PDB file of C-alpha atoms in Angstrom:
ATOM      1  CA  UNK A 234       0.000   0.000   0.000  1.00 57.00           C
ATOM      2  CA  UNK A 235       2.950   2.143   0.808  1.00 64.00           C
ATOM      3  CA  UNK A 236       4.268   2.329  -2.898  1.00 66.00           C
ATOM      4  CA  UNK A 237       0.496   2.963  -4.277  1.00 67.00           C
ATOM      5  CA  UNK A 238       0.655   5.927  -2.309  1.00 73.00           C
ATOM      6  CA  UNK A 239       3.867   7.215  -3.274  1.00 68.00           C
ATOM      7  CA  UNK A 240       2.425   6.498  -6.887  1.00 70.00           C
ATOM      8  CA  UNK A 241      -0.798   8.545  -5.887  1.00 71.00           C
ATOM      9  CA  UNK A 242       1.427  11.619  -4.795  1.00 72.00           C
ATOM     10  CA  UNK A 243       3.029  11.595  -8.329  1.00 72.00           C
ATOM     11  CA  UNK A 244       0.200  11.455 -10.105  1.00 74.00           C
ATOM     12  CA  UNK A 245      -1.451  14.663  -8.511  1.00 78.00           C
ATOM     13  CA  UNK A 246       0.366  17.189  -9.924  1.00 79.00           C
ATOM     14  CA  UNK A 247      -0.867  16.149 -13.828  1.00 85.00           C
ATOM     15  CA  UNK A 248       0.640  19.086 -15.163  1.00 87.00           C
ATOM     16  CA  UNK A 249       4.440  18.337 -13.889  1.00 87.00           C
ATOM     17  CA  UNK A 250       4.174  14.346 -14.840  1.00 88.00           C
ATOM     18  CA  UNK A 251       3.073  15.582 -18.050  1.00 90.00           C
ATOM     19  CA  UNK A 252       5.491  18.103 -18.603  1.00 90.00           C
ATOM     20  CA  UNK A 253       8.784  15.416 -17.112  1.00 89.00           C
ATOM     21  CA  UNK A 254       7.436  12.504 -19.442  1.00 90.00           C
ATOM     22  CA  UNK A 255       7.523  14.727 -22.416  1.00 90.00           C
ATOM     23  CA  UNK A 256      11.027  16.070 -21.389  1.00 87.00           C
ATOM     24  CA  UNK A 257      11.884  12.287 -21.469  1.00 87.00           C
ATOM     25  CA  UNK A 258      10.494  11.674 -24.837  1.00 87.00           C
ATOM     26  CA  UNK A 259      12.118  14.990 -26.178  1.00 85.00           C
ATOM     27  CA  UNK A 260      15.217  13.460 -24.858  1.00 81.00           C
ATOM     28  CA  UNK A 261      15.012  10.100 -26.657  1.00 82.00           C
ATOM     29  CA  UNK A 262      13.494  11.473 -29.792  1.00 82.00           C
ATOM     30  CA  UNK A 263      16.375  14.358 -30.277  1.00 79.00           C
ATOM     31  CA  UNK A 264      18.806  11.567 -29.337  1.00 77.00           C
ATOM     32  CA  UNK A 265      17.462   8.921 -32.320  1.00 77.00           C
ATOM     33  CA  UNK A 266      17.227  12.317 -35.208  1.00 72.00           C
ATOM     34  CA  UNK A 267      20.926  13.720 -33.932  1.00 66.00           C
ATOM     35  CA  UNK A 268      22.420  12.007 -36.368  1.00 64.00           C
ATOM     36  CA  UNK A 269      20.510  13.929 -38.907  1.00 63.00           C
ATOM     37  CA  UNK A 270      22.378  17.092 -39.611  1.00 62.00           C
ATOM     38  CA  UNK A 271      24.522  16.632 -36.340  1.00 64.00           C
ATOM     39  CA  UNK A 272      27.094  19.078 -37.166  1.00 66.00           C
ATOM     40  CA  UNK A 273      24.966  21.856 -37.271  1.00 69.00           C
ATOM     41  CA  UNK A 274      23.052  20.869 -34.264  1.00 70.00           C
ATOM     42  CA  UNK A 275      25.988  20.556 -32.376  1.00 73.00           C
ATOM     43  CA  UNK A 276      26.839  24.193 -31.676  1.00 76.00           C
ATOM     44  CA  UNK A 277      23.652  24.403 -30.345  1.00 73.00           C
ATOM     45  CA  UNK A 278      23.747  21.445 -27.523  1.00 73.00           C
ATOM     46  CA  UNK A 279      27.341  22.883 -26.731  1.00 78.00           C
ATOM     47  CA  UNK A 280      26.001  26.399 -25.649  1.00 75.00           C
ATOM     48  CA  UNK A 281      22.691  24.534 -23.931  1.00 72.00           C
ATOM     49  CA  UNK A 282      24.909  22.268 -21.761  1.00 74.00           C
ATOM     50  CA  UNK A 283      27.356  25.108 -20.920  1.00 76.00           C
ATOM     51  CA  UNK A 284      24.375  27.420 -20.081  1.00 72.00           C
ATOM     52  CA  UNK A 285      22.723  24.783 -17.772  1.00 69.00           C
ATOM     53  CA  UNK A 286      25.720  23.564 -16.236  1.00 72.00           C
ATOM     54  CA  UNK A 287      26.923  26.775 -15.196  1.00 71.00           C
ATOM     55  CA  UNK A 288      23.793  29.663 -15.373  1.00 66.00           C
ATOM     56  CA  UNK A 289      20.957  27.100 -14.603  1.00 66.00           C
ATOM     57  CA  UNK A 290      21.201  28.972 -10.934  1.00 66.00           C
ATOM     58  CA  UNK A 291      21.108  32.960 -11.918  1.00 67.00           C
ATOM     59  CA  UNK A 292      18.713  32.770 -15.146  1.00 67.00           C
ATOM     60  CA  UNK A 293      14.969  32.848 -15.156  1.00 74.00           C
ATOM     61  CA  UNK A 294      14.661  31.397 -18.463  1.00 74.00           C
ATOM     62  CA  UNK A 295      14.171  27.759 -19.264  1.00 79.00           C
ATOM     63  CA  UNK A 296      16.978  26.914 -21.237  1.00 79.00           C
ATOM     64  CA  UNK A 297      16.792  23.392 -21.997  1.00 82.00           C
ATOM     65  CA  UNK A 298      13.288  24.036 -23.284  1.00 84.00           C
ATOM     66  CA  UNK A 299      14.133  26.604 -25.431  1.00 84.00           C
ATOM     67  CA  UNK A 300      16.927  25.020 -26.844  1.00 81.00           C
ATOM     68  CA  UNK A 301      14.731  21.780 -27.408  1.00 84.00           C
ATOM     69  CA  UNK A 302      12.277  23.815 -29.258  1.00 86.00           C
ATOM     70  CA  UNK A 303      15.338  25.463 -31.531  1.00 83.00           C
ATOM     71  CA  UNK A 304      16.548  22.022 -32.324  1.00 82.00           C
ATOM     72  CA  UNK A 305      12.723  20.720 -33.119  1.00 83.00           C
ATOM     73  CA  UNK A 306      12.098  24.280 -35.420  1.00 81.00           C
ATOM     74  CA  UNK A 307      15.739  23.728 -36.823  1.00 78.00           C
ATOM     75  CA  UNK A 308      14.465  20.315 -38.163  1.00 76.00           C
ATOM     76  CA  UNK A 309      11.466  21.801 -40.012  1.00 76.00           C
ATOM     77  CA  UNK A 310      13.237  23.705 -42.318  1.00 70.00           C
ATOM     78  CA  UNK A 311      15.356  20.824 -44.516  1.00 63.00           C
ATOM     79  CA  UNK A 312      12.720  18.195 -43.360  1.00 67.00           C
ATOM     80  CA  UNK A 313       9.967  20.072 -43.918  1.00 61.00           C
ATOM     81  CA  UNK A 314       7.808  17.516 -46.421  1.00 57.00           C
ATOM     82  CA  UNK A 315       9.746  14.792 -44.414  1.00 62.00           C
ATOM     83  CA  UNK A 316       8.632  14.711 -40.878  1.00 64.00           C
ATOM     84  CA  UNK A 317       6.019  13.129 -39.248  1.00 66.00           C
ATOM     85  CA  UNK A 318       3.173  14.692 -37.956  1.00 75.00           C
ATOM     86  CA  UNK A 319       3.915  13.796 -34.227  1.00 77.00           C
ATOM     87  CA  UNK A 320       7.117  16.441 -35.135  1.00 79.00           C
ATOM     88  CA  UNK A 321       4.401  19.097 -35.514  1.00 84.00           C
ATOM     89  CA  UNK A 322       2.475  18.096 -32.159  1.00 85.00           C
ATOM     90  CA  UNK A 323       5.688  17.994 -30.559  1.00 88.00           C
ATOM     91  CA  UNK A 324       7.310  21.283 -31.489  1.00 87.00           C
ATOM     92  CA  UNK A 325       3.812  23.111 -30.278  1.00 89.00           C
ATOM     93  CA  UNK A 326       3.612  21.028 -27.135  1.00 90.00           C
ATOM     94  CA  UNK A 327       6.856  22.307 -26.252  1.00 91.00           C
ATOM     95  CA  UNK A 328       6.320  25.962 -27.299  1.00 91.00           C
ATOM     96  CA  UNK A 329       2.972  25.631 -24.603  1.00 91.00           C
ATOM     97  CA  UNK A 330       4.964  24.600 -22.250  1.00 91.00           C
ATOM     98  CA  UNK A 331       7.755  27.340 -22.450  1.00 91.00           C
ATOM     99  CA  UNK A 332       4.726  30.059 -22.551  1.00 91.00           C
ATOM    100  CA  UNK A 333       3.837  28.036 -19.500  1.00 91.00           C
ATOM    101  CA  UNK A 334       7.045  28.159 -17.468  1.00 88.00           C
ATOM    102  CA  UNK A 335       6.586  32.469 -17.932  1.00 87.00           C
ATOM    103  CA  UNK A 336       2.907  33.033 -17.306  1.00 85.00           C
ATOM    104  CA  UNK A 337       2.312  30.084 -14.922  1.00 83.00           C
ATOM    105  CA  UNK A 338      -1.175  30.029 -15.694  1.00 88.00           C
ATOM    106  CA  UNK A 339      -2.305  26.540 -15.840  1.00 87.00           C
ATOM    107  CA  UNK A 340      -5.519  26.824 -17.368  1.00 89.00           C
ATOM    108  CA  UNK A 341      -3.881  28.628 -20.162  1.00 91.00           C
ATOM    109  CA  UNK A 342      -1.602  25.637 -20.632  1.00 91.00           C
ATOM    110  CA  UNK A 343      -4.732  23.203 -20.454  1.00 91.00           C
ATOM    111  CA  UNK A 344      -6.569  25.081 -22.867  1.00 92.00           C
ATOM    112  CA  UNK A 345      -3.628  25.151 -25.034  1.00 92.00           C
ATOM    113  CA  UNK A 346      -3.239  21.346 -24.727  1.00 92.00           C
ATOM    114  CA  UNK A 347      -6.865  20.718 -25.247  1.00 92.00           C
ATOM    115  CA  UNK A 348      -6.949  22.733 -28.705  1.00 93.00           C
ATOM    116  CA  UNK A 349      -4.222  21.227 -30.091  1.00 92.00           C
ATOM    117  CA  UNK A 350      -5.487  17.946 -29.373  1.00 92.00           C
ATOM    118  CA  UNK A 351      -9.018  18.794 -31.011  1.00 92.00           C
ATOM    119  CA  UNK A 352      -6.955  20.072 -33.811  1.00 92.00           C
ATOM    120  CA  UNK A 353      -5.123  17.138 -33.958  1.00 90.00           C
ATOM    121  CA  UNK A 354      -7.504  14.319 -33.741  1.00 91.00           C
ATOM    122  CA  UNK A 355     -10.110  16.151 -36.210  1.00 92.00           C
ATOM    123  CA  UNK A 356      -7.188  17.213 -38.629  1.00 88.00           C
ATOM    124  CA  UNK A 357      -6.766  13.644 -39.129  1.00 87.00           C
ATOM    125  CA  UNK A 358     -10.006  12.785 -39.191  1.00 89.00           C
ATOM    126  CA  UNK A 359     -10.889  15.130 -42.131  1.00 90.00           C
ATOM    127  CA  UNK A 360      -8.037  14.019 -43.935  1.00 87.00           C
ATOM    128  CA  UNK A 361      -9.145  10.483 -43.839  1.00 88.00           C
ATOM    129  CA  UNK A 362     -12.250  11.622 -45.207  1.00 90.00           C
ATOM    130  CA  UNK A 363     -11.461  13.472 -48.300  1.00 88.00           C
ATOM    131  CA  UNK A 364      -9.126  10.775 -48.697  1.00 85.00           C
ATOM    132  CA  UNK A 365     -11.313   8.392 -51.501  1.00 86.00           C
ATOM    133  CA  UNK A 366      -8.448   5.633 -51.377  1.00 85.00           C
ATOM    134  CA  UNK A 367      -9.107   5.320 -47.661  1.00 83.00           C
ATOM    135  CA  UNK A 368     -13.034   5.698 -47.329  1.00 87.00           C
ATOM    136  CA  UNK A 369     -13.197   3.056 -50.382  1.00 85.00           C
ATOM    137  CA  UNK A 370     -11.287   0.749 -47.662  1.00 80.00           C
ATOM    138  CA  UNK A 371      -8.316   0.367 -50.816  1.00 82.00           C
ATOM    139  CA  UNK A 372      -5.548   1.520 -47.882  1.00 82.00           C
ATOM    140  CA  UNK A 373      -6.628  -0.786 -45.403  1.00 79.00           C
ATOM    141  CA  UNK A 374      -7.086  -3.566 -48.260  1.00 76.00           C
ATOM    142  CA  UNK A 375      -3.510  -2.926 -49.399  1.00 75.00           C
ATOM    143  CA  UNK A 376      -1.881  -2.501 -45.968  1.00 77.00           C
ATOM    144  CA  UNK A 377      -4.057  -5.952 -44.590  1.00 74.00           C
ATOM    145  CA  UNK A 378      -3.248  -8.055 -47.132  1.00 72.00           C
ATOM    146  CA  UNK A 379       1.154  -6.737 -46.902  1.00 72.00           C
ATOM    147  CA  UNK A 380       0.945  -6.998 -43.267  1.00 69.00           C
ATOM    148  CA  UNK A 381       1.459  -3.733 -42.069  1.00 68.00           C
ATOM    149  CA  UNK A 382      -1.535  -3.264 -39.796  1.00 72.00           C
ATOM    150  CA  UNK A 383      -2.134  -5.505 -37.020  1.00 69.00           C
ATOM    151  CA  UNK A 384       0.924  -6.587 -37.108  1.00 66.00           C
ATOM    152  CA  UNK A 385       1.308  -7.126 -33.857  1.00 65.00           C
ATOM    153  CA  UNK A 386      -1.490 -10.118 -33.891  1.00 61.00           C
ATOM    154  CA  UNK A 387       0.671 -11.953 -36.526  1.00 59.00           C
ATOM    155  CA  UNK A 388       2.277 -14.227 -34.392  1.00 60.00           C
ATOM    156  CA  UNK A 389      -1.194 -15.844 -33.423  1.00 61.00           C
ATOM    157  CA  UNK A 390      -2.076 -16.119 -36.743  1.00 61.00           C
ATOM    158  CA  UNK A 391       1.175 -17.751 -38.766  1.00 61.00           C
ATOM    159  CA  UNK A 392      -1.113 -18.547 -41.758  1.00 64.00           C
ATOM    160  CA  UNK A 393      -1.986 -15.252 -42.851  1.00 66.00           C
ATOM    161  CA  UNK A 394       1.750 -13.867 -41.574  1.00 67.00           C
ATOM    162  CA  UNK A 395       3.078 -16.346 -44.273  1.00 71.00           C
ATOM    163  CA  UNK A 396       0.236 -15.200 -47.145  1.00 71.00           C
ATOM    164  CA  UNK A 397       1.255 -11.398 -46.124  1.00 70.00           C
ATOM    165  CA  UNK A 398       4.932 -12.545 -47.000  1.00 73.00           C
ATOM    166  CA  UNK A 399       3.818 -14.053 -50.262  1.00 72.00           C
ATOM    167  CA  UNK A 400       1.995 -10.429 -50.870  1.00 67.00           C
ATOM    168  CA  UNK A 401       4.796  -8.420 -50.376  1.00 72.00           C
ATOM    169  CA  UNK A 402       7.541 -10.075 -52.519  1.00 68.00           C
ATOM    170  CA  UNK A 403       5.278 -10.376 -55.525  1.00 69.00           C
ATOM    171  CA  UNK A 404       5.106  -6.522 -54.820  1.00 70.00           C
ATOM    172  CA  UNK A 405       9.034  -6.251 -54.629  1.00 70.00           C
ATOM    173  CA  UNK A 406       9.131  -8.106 -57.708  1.00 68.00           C
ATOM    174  CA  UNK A 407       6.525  -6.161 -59.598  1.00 63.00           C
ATOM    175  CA  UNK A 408       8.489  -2.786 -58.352  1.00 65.00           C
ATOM    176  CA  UNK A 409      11.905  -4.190 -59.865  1.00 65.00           C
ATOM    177  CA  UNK A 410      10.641  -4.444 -63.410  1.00 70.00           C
ATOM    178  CA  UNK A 411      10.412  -2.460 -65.893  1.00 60.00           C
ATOM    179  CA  UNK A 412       7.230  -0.327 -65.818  1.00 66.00           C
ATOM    180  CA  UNK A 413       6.692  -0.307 -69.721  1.00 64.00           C
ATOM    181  CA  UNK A 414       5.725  -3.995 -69.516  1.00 65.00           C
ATOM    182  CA  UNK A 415       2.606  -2.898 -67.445  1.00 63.00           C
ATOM    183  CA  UNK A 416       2.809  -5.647 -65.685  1.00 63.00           C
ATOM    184  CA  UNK A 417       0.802  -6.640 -62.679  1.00 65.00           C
ATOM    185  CA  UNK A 418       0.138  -9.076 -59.168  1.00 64.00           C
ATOM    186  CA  UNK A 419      -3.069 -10.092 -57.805  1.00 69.00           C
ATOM    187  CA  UNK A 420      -3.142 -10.505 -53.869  1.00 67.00           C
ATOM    188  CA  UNK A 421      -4.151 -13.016 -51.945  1.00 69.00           C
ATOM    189  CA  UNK A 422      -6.437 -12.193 -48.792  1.00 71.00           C
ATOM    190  CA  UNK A 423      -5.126 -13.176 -45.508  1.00 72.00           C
ATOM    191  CA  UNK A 424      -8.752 -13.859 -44.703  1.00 70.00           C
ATOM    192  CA  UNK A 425     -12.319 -13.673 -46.483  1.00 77.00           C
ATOM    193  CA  UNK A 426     -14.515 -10.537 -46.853  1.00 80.00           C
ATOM    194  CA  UNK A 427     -11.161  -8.705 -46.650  1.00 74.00           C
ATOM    195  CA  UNK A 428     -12.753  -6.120 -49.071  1.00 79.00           C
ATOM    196  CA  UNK A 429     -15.937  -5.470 -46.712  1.00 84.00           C
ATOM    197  CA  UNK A 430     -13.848  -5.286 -43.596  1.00 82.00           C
ATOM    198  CA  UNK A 431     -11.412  -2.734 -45.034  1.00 82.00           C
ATOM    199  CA  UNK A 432     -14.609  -0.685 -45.951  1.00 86.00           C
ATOM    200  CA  UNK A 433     -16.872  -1.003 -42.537  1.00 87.00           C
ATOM    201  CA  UNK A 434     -12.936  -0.388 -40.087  1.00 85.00           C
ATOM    202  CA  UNK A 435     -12.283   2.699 -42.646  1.00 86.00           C
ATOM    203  CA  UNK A 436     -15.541   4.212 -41.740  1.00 90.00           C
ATOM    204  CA  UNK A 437     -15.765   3.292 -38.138  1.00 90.00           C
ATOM    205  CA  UNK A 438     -11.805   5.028 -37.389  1.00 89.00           C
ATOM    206  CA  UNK A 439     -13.335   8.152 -39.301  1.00 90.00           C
ATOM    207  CA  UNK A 440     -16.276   7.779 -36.722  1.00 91.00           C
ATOM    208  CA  UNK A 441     -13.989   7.525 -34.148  1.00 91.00           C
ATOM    209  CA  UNK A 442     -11.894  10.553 -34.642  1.00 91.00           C
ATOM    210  CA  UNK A 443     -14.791  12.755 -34.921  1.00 91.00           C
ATOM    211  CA  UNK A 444     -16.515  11.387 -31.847  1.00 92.00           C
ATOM    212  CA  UNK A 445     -12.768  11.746 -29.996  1.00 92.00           C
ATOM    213  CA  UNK A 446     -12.296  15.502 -31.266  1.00 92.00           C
ATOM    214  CA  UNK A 447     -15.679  16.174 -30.170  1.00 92.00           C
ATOM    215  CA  UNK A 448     -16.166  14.692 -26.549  1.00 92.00           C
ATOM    216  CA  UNK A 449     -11.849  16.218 -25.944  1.00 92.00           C
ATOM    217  CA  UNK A 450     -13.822  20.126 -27.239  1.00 91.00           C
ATOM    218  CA  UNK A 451     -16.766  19.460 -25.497  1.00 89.00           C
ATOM    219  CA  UNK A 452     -15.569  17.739 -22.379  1.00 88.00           C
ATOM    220  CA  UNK A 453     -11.907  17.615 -21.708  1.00 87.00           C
ATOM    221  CA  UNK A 454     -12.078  16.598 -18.406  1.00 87.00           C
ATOM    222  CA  UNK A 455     -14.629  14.048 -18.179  1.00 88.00           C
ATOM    223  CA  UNK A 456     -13.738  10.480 -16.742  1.00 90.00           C
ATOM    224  CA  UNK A 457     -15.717   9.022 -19.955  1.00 92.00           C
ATOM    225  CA  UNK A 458     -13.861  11.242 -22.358  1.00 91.00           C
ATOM    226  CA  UNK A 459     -10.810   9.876 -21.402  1.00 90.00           C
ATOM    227  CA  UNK A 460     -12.079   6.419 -21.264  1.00 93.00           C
ATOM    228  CA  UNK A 461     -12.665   7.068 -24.892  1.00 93.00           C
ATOM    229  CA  UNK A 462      -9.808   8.800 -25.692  1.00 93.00           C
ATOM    230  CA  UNK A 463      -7.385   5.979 -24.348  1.00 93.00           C
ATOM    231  CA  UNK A 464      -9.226   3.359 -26.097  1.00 92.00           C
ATOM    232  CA  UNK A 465      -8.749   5.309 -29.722  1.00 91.00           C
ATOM    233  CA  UNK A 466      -5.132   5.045 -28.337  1.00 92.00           C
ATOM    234  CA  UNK A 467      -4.854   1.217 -27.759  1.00 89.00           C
ATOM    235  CA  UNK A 468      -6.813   0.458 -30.874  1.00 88.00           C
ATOM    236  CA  UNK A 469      -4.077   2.502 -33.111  1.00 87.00           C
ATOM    237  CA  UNK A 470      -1.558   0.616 -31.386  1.00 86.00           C
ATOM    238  CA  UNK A 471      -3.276  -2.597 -31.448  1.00 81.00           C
ATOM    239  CA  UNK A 472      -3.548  -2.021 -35.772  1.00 82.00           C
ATOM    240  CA  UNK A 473      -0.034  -0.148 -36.411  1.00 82.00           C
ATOM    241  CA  UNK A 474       2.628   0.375 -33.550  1.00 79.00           C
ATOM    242  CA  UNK A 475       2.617   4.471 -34.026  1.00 82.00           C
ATOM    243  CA  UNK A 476       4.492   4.535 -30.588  1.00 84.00           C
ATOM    244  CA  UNK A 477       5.835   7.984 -30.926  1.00 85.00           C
ATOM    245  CA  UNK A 478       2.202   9.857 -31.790  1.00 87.00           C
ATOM    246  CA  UNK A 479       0.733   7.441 -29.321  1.00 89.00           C
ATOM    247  CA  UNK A 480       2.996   8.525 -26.532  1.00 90.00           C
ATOM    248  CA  UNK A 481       2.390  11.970 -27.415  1.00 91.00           C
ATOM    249  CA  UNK A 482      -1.056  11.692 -27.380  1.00 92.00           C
ATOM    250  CA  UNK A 483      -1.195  10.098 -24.391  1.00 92.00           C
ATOM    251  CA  UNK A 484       1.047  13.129 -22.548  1.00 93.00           C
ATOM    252  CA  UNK A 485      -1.793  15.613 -24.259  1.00 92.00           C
ATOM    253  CA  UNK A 486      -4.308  13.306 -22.062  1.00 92.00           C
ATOM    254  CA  UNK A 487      -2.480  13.411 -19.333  1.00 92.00           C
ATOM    255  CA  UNK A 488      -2.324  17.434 -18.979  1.00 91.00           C
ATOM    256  CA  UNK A 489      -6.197  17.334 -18.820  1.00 91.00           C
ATOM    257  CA  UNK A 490      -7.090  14.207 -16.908  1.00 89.00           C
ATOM    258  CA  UNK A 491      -8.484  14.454 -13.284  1.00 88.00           C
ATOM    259  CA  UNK A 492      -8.889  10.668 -12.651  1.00 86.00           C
ATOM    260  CA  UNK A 493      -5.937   9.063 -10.869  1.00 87.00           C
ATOM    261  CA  UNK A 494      -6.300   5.769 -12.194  1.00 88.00           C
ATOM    262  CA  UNK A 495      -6.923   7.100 -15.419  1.00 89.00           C
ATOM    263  CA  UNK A 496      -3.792   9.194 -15.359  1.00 89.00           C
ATOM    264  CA  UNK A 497      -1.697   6.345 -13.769  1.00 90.00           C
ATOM    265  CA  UNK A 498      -3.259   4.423 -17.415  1.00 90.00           C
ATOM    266  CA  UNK A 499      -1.930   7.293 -19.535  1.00 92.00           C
ATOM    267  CA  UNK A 500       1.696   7.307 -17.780  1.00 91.00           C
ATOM    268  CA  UNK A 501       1.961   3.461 -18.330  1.00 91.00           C
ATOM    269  CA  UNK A 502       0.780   4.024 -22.435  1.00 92.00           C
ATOM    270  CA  UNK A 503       3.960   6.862 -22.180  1.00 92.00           C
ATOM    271  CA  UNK A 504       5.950   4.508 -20.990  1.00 91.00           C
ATOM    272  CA  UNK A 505       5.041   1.591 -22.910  1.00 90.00           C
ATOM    273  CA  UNK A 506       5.713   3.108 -25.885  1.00 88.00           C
ATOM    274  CA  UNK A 507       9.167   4.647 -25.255  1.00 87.00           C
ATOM    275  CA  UNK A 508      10.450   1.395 -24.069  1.00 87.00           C
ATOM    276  CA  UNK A 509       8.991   0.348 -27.611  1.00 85.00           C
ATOM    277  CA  UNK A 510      10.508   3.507 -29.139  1.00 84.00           C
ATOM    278  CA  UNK A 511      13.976   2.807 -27.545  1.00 83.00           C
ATOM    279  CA  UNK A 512      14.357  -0.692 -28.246  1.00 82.00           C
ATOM    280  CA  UNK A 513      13.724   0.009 -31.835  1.00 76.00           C
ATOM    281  CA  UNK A 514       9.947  -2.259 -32.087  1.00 75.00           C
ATOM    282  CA  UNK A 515       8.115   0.849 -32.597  1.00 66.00           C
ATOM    283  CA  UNK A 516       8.026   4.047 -34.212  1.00 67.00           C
ATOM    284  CA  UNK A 517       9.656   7.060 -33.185  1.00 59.00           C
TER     285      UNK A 517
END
């Protein structure tokens, strides 16, 4: 009972959890992209460390944040139709916070947080939408039958692991010839009525999304919100292992959460997923 409660003291201050686990993801996720650019980025981390190490003391300003959000801005510019979206999420996450650390306002923060996760979540929503390969269910047909979603069931199913195998080298094969021979492979379903389920799980994750956006605008600090919300996160992880959005997300939940046991949920997903992130299974 003793270590529940020390485990109940850290989870009621939402707002500094939230704000440590994302300094710990901005830690490993400038650590895995340092080697893009590193020279240039190195300047940079050399006046950071010599700032903190010897001014942390007789400055006001938060200095590793700011120099996180250079780095994150400084990627934008040559990566710019490159990055992820999480990249996005992240570099305004961490501009919040900074504007956070100077006005100490923490509703401002929240409502900050809450925004950009309606923005988010219905962004992607839209874009799924207007998006006739992926309402038609072709996406989910195409990624099903290579085994890139649900990958993480495979191993219970060897059978349609071995028929996703088959899929993809016929597709390695097709993309190795020359195109002028229009030539062409016909996939095999892992499993029947692949076409119908790729429609009906399209429509219901566009369903989702909406009804996620909506309930997070409407309600952001509802228990049943985040119920909500952190099953939308399981079920992305559950089809592709997007461990890096998915731990962001989950910090974004975590800033407006009230529940204890829901925020102790939302720390383990954060966790979860940067052990994922670290060891290289997931996506950073």
């Amino acid at each position: 009972m003793k270590y529940w409660s020390d485990i109940q003291n850290t989870l009621k201050d939402n707002i500094a959890l939230a704000i440590h686990l994302l300094l710990f993801f901005l830690s490993v996720y400038i650590f895995i992209t340092a080697e893009k650019y590193g020279l240039w980025k190195s300047p940079i981390l050399v006046l950071v460390i010599f700032c903190w190490f010897f001014l942390r003391n007789k400055t006001k300003h938060p200095i590793i944040w700011i120099a996180v959000f250079t780095l994150l801005v400084f990627d934008l510019y040559p990566f710019y139709f490159r990055v992820a979206n999480h990249h996005f999420v992240l570099t305004f996450m961490v501009l919040s916070v900074i504007l956070y650390l100077y006005h100490k306002r923490s509703h401002i923060l929240l409502k900050n947080i809450q925004m950009l996760l309606v923005v988010v979540v219905a962004a992607s929503a839209i874009q799924k939408l207007i998006s006739n390969q992926f309402m038609s269910g072709e996406f989910y047909y195409y990624m099903l039958n290579r085994g890139f979603v649900f990958n993480v069931f495979h191993p219970l199913f060897s059978e349609s692991l071995e028929v996703a195998k088959s899929n993809s080298e016929q597709i390695l094969e097709l993309q190795a010839t020359d195109p002028n021979t229009k030539g062409s492979v016909v996939l095999t379903n892992i499993f029947p009525n692949l076409g119908l389920f790729s429609l009906v799980f399209a429509w219901i994750t566009v369903a989702v999304e909406f009804i996620v956006a909506i309930a997070i605008l409407w309600k952001p600090k509802s228990k049943w919100v985040h119920l909500l919300f952190i099953m939308m996160i399981l079920s992305i992880l559950c089809t592709r292992l997007e461990t890096g959005f998915m731990a962001l997300l989950a910090i974004c939940g975590l800033f407006l959460c009230r529940n204890v046991k829901l925020k102790l949920v939302y720390t383990l997903i954060v966790i979860v997923c940067m052990s994922l992130i670290i060891t290289k299974i997931g996506f950073h």
